[in-house]
Amino acid sequence: MPTVTPAGHDPGNSGGGWWRAARIARRDPRGDVDEELRFHLEMRARELIDAGLTPEAAWAEAERRFGAIPPIRDSCIRIDRRQRRRTLRAESLTAMLHDLRYALRTLRANPGFTTVAVLTLALGIGAATAIYSAVDGVLLRPLPFPHADRLVVPQSVRLGTDQRGIVTYRDFELWQQAGVFDGVAVYQLPEMDLTGAGDPVHTTAAFVTPDFFRVLGVRPLLGRLPQPDEFRPGADRPLVLSYGLWQRQFGGRPDVVGSTVRLSGTPVTVVGVLPRGLGWPREADIWYPLRYVSAPDDNFHEPDNFMFHAVARLRADRTMAQTRGQMATLAADVARAFPAKREGAGMTAVPMRDWLVGPTLTRALWVLLGAVGFVLLIACVNVANLLLARGAARGRELALRTALGAGRGRLVRQLLVESALLAAGGGVLGVALAAALTRGLVALAPAGLPRLDEVALDGSVLAVATGVTLLSALLFGLVPALHASASSPAAALAEDGGARTAGGVRTQRTGGVLVVAEVALALVLLTGAGLLGRSVLQLSRVDPGLDAAHVLTFQAALPGQTYDSTAKALRFWDALQRRLEALPGVEAASMSSALPVGGGGFHLGRTLIRTGAPRPPAGSEVGAMWVWASPNHFRTLGQPLLAGRDFDPRDDADAPSVMIVSRTFARTMFPDRSPAEVVGQSVTSWRDEDKPREIIGVVGDVRYNGVADTARTVVYVPLRQDYGGGSAAVSVRATGDPAILTAAVRRELAALDPSIAMARVETLDATLAGTMAPQRFNALLLGGFAVLAVLLAAVGLYGLLSYGVTQRARELSVRVALGATRGEVIRLVLGRSLRLLVIGTALGLAGSLALTRVLASLLFGVQPTDPLTFGAVTLLLLAVALLASYLPARRAARADPARALRAT
């Protein structure tokens, strides 16, 4: 039919140029729509021409009657595209269901392969999910306080070092006056006995300043919080309970608000209960107003009186860096004003979550997550090797499908669906395994691990597990799928079953690369585990400086209202010591302000000079831990007396002031004298009591903060000359099992005063072991991952060589038929294995040298590049890998050549 477009008329410029945008392309609806619209316009124009109009007039009238063409065109295109999308979705869903059914039939027909692949993936996904749940609960999940990202912990810092500590009241007031924070509070953490609600309970109290709860943004679950006027001297001070103590001690009774209890003998009224998980600090169970200081107080306001913890909220208009800068400026002003007391001391702030977790635990969890990531990679590599071998075995099937018209993309999709099914099975089993592993992690975790109660398989962790599963499917499925789909159909169909074809060689080469990766990753893990294992071994060999066997320890605090004088308190401790030493099976007993090897208690930090020597800054001083102790303290703990004598009852307030010092203190203060020569010397705590004390003995060093601690400078003073009040750490040495004495000791304590709780009851052996628990925990987990990685690498190597032996069956049979011995065949097969092992080991050693440096802060007595560890783990990995290689090599050597030649 001829076109009726008039001469000079361009449809592309008609109706606003809607035809100009038309593009005819394959599967593009625009061309078809344009052609249909053109057809309708031409038909209407022809009718008008037949009615007597000119072509130009007919065309204009046809466009006018037809209406606005661009909207009609757009509407038609949208309708066509919607229809196409529906069709494509239906076709894709049909194809996916077909692929899924085919993959299920294929995997069901190979139960051995499917089981091994799914279990391998389940191990990797389960371990990764469990460790991630710990990382998420401890490190990533925000704290439960409002806008917790702006909560910080102010700390003092020794300039030029990483040493951080608590703060002074003077600095707290300076921060308030200068408006450094949106809010700041300080608190102390005394240990006190709570009575009047069941059995006495020894608990940690937080004595807080007025802004404490506002800074945290905490509201009570029951009752109210302390009011500002309740912080003033003379006011009745109310008590706030933690949710946990409310449940344990009061049975969760709602009428607890308004009840009266005794806090270390002082009657107090419970006014509120905090919600679950919203207490700060975590160890506190009760909160109590700190005595409000409205006028200068020598004790509170000394610039070197570091005795307060702090918490603050950043201002909305200040960054962390700006806040730290202002704190540093104020601290420098104090140091210039008091050079003798604050020289080298600064102030900083740490995000609350970082302070709570600490750098060591943070590093350990990230190391474990990296390690389990390596395990997951090895598992994926193993399954990829299985799929490579299986893809080579399916070469004829895939070639036939290609010859019948299946494109490479279609084959890749089919193989990826199979990989996704394997990953889904591994993911489901892995999550079930992760649930069990998470419970095990929580049970095995060292005591006191922060935020342990928040470790769980919640929605965010399961979402990560789903992502890990999908990523695993892509990691182990893509390379084998691309590899299997790349074979030439003609070559594959021409292959016979036993020939060493180009496809088989390509599979072997790709599999070799994957095995090298497995070996390298396994060696990195094994090296890290070896370093941590050696570190634990070194810790176990450390001499703690005492005999921890047969010693029972506990904490006890005297109610201040009952024991309101030093004389009363000393009479109580003397009576308790006599009663304990009179018990059958008790060899000695003592009291002290603090126990070594992490046993707890309280010690002061003081600086001392030789009596008569110039005072700083003109002279030098030695800092030391200041611990008071009763007679028999060193005998009870088994701490050796190197020179001089022990304390005895004559060392009281009326006797000359004396002290016993540690060997490290003696060497530091008197470097040119032996322990015997140090006895009789005199030193002075010039900043504090400022009176000379004669050194009457030198004792061996003990590790006060656990076996990983360094030997510290410590001075011991007699209980009767420097009792600081409050709580004491009690030690009892038994002739047999000390735990058996617990009930008898409790009875003797109750006989003296039934209101005093016996807290933190533990043998000193258990305390000592607990200080090594974090290192043991890290070594156990990383060692487990390393063993799993080595086993997976060995399985991968065994599978690769077994497949290679099958592929080379004809070649090896010909060699044997021509006179090759079994040893030669074994060496031939092992030669390939050795090449892979050498390459993998070299890469693994290089990776270990680079990555194990992150373990430096977790090690004790071992360098990250320890040659003994590197050599031992390398030999272990090579031995396991060679054993895995020897099995298929021996099978190849024992094969019947005639039978193999007939089979091919």
GROMACS .gro file of N, CA, C and O in nm, residues 247-302:
model
  224
  247GLN      N    1   1.628  -0.933   9.145
  247GLN     CA    2   1.574  -1.067   9.122
  247GLN      C    3   1.635  -1.168   9.219
  247GLN      O    4   1.563  -1.251   9.276
  248ARG      N    5   1.767  -1.163   9.239
  248ARG     CA    6   1.834  -1.264   9.321
  248ARG      C    7   1.803  -1.249   9.470
  248ARG      O    8   1.773  -1.347   9.537
  249GLN      N    9   1.810  -1.126   9.521
  249GLN     CA   10   1.803  -1.106   9.664
  249GLN      C   11   1.663  -1.073   9.713
  249GLN      O   12   1.629  -1.099   9.829
  250PHE      N   13   1.580  -1.014   9.625
  250PHE     CA   14   1.447  -0.971   9.666
  250PHE      C   15   1.336  -1.046   9.593
  250PHE      O   16   1.219  -1.012   9.609
  251GLY      N   17   1.375  -1.146   9.510
  251GLY     CA   18   1.275  -1.226   9.442
  251GLY      C   19   1.192  -1.149   9.342
  251GLY      O   20   1.082  -1.192   9.305
  252GLY      N   21   1.240  -1.032   9.296
  252GLY     CA   22   1.166  -0.953   9.199
  252GLY      C   23   1.038  -0.892   9.255
  252GLY      O   24   0.946  -0.860   9.178
  253ARG      N   25   1.031  -0.872   9.386
  253ARG     CA   26   0.910  -0.818   9.447
  253ARG      C   27   0.890  -0.672   9.408
  253ARG      O   28   0.981  -0.590   9.423
  254PRO      N   29   0.770  -0.634   9.362
  254PRO     CA   30   0.748  -0.492   9.326
  254PRO      C   31   0.743  -0.400   9.446
  254PRO      O   32   0.761  -0.279   9.432
  255ASP      N   33   0.719  -0.457   9.567
  255ASP     CA   34   0.713  -0.372   9.685
  255ASP      C   35   0.849  -0.345   9.747
  255ASP      O   36   0.860  -0.297   9.860
  256VAL      N   37   0.957  -0.377   9.672
  256VAL     CA   38   1.091  -0.350   9.723
  256VAL      C   39   1.115  -0.201   9.741
  256VAL      O   40   1.191  -0.159   9.829
  257VAL      N   41   1.051  -0.120   9.656
  257VAL     CA   42   1.066   0.025   9.668
  257VAL      C   43   1.004   0.071   9.800
  257VAL      O   44   0.888   0.040   9.831
  258GLY      N   45   1.082   0.142   9.878
  258GLY     CA   46   1.037   0.188  10.008
  258GLY      C   47   1.084   0.101  10.123
  258GLY      O   48   1.072   0.141  10.240
  259SER      N   49   1.138  -0.018  10.091
  259SER     CA   50   1.186  -0.106  10.198
  259SER      C   51   1.321  -0.056  10.249
  259SER      O   52   1.395   0.012  10.179
  260THR      N   53   1.353  -0.095  10.374
  260THR     CA   54   1.479  -0.053  10.437
  260THR      C   55   1.572  -0.173  10.450
  260THR      O   56   1.531  -0.281  10.493
  261VAL      N   57   1.696  -0.154  10.409
  261VAL     CA   58   1.800  -0.257  10.422
  261VAL      C   59   1.920  -0.190  10.487
  261VAL      O   60   1.921  -0.069  10.513
  262ARG      N   61   2.023  -0.270  10.512
  262ARG     CA   62   2.146  -0.216  10.571
  262ARG      C   63   2.261  -0.233  10.472
  262ARG      O   64   2.281  -0.343  10.420
  263LEU      N   65   2.332  -0.126  10.452
  263LEU     CA   66   2.449  -0.127  10.365
  263LEU      C   67   2.570  -0.109  10.454
  263LEU      O   68   2.595   0.001  10.505
  264SER      N   69   2.645  -0.220  10.474
  264SER     CA   70   2.757  -0.223  10.567
  264SER      C   71   2.716  -0.166  10.703
  264SER      O   72   2.787  -0.085  10.765
  265GLY      N   73   2.597  -0.207  10.749
  265GLY     CA   74   2.549  -0.169  10.881
  265GLY      C   75   2.468  -0.042  10.885
  265GLY      O   76   2.403  -0.013  10.986
  266THR      N   77   2.468   0.039  10.779
  266THR     CA   78   2.395   0.165  10.777
  266THR      C   79   2.257   0.145  10.717
  266THR      O   80   2.245   0.094  10.605
  267PRO      N   81   2.148   0.184  10.787
  267PRO     CA   82   2.014   0.170  10.729
  267PRO      C   83   1.997   0.262  10.608
  267PRO      O   84   2.029   0.381  10.614
  268VAL      N   85   1.946   0.207  10.500
  268VAL     CA   86   1.920   0.286  10.380
  268VAL      C   87   1.785   0.242  10.322
  268VAL      O   88   1.740   0.130  10.345
  269THR      N   89   1.724   0.332  10.245
  269THR     CA   90   1.594   0.305  10.185
  269THR      C   91   1.609   0.281  10.035
  269THR      O   92   1.673   0.360   9.965
  270VAL      N   93   1.550   0.172   9.988
  270VAL     CA   94   1.551   0.141   9.844
  270VAL      C   95   1.449   0.231   9.776
  270VAL      O   96   1.330   0.229   9.813
  271VAL      N   97   1.493   0.311   9.679
  271VAL     CA   98   1.402   0.402   9.610
  271VAL      C   99   1.377   0.364   9.465
  271VAL      O  100   1.285   0.417   9.403
  272GLY      N  101   1.458   0.274   9.409
  272GLY     CA  102   1.439   0.242   9.268
  272GLY      C  103   1.513   0.118   9.225
  272GLY      O  104   1.603   0.068   9.295
  273VAL      N  105   1.473   0.067   9.107
  273VAL     CA  106   1.536  -0.049   9.044
  273VAL      C  107   1.564  -0.013   8.898
  273VAL      O  108   1.475   0.040   8.828
  274LEU      N  109   1.685  -0.038   8.852
  274LEU     CA  110   1.720  -0.008   8.713
  274LEU      C  111   1.674  -0.120   8.620
  274LEU      O  112   1.663  -0.235   8.662
  275PRO      N  113   1.647  -0.089   8.494
  275PRO     CA  114   1.609  -0.193   8.397
  275PRO      C  115   1.722  -0.291   8.375
  275PRO      O  116   1.840  -0.262   8.400
  276ARG      N  117   1.689  -0.408   8.322
  276ARG     CA  118   1.788  -0.510   8.291
  276ARG      C  119   1.890  -0.457   8.191
  276ARG      O  120   1.854  -0.397   8.089
  277GLY      N  121   2.017  -0.479   8.220
  277GLY     CA  122   2.124  -0.443   8.127
  277GLY      C  123   2.161  -0.297   8.124
  277GLY      O  124   2.247  -0.257   8.047
  278LEU      N  125   2.097  -0.212   8.206
  278LEU     CA  126   2.125  -0.068   8.201
  278LEU      C  127   2.206  -0.018   8.320
  278LEU      O  128   2.210   0.100   8.348
  279GLY      N  129   2.266  -0.110   8.392
  279GLY     CA  130   2.354  -0.069   8.500
  279GLY      C  131   2.493  -0.036   8.449
  279GLY      O  132   2.541  -0.093   8.351
  280TRP      N  133   2.556   0.061   8.513
  280TRP     CA  134   2.695   0.096   8.480
  280TRP      C  135   2.764   0.139   8.608
  280TRP      O  136   2.705   0.216   8.684
  281PRO      N  137   2.885   0.089   8.631
  281PRO     CA  138   2.957  -0.013   8.554
  281PRO      C  139   2.893  -0.151   8.571
  281PRO      O  140   2.811  -0.172   8.660
  282ARG      N  141   2.932  -0.244   8.487
  282ARG     CA  142   2.865  -0.373   8.483
  282ARG      C  143   2.877  -0.451   8.614
  282ARG      O  144   2.789  -0.529   8.647
  283GLU      N  145   2.986  -0.431   8.689
  283GLU     CA  146   3.005  -0.509   8.811
  283GLU      C  147   2.923  -0.455   8.929
  283GLU      O  148   2.910  -0.521   9.031
  284ALA      N  149   2.868  -0.334   8.916
  284ALA     CA  150   2.793  -0.274   9.026
  284ALA      C  151   2.654  -0.336   9.038
  284ALA      O  152   2.589  -0.366   8.938
  285ASP      N  153   2.609  -0.355   9.161
  285ASP     CA  154   2.475  -0.406   9.188
  285ASP      C  155   2.388  -0.306   9.262
  285ASP      O  156   2.267  -0.322   9.269
  286ILE      N  157   2.451  -0.204   9.320
  286ILE     CA  158   2.375  -0.100   9.389
  286ILE      C  159   2.439   0.035   9.359
  286ILE      O  160   2.560   0.044   9.332
  287TRP      N  161   2.356   0.141   9.363
  287TRP     CA  162   2.403   0.278   9.340
  287TRP      C  163   2.361   0.365   9.458
  287TRP      O  164   2.246   0.355   9.506
  288TYR      N  165   2.453   0.450   9.499
  288TYR     CA  166   2.437   0.522   9.625
  288TYR      C  167   2.499   0.660   9.606
  288TYR      O  168   2.604   0.673   9.542
  289PRO      N  169   2.438   0.767   9.656
  289PRO     CA  170   2.495   0.902   9.635
  289PRO      C  171   2.633   0.916   9.699
  289PRO      O  172   2.654   0.882   9.816
  290LEU      N  173   2.727   0.967   9.621
  290LEU     CA  174   2.858   1.004   9.674
  290LEU      C  175   2.843   1.133   9.753
  290LEU      O  176   2.765   1.221   9.715
  291ARG      N  177   2.915   1.144   9.864
  291ARG     CA  178   2.907   1.265   9.944
  291ARG      C  179   2.934   1.388   9.858
  291ARG      O  180   3.041   1.400   9.798
  292TYR      N  181   2.839   1.476   9.848
  292TYR     CA  182   2.853   1.594   9.764
  292TYR      C  183   2.951   1.692   9.826
  292TYR      O  184   2.941   1.727   9.944
  293VAL      N  185   3.047   1.737   9.747
  293VAL     CA  186   3.150   1.828   9.796
  293VAL      C  187   3.118   1.969   9.750
  293VAL      O  188   3.125   2.000   9.631
  294SER      N  189   3.076   2.054   9.843
  294SER     CA  190   3.040   2.190   9.807
  294SER      C  191   3.149   2.290   9.839
  294SER      O  192   3.144   2.405   9.799
  295ALA      N  193   3.248   2.248   9.915
  295ALA     CA  194   3.360   2.336   9.951
  295ALA      C  195   3.490   2.259   9.929
  295ALA      O  196   3.491   2.136   9.925
  296PRO      N  197   3.603   2.330   9.913
  296PRO     CA  198   3.729   2.260   9.892
  296PRO      C  199   3.757   2.159  10.002
  296PRO      O  200   3.736   2.185  10.119
  297ASP      N  201   3.803   2.045   9.960
  297ASP     CA  202   3.834   1.937  10.054
  297ASP      C  203   3.971   1.883  10.019
  297ASP      O  204   3.997   1.844   9.906
  298ASP      N  205   4.061   1.883  10.115
  298ASP     CA  206   4.200   1.844  10.087
  298ASP      C  207   4.208   1.706  10.024
  298ASP      O  208   4.284   1.682   9.930
  299ASN      N  209   4.131   1.612  10.075
  299ASN     CA  210   4.139   1.475  10.025
  299ASN      C  211   4.084   1.465   9.883
  299ASN      O  212   4.146   1.407   9.795
  300PHE      N  213   3.968   1.525   9.860
  300PHE     CA  214   3.906   1.517   9.728
  300PHE      C  215   3.981   1.597   9.624
  300PHE      O  216   3.987   1.559   9.508
  301HIS      N  217   4.039   1.710   9.663
  301HIS     CA  218   4.088   1.805   9.565
  301HIS      C  219   4.239   1.800   9.542
  301HIS      O  220   4.291   1.882   9.466
  302GLU      N  221   4.308   1.706   9.603
  302GLU     CA  222   4.451   1.692   9.574
  302GLU      C  223   4.470   1.659   9.426
  302GLU      O  224   4.402   1.569   9.373
   0.00000   0.00000   0.00000
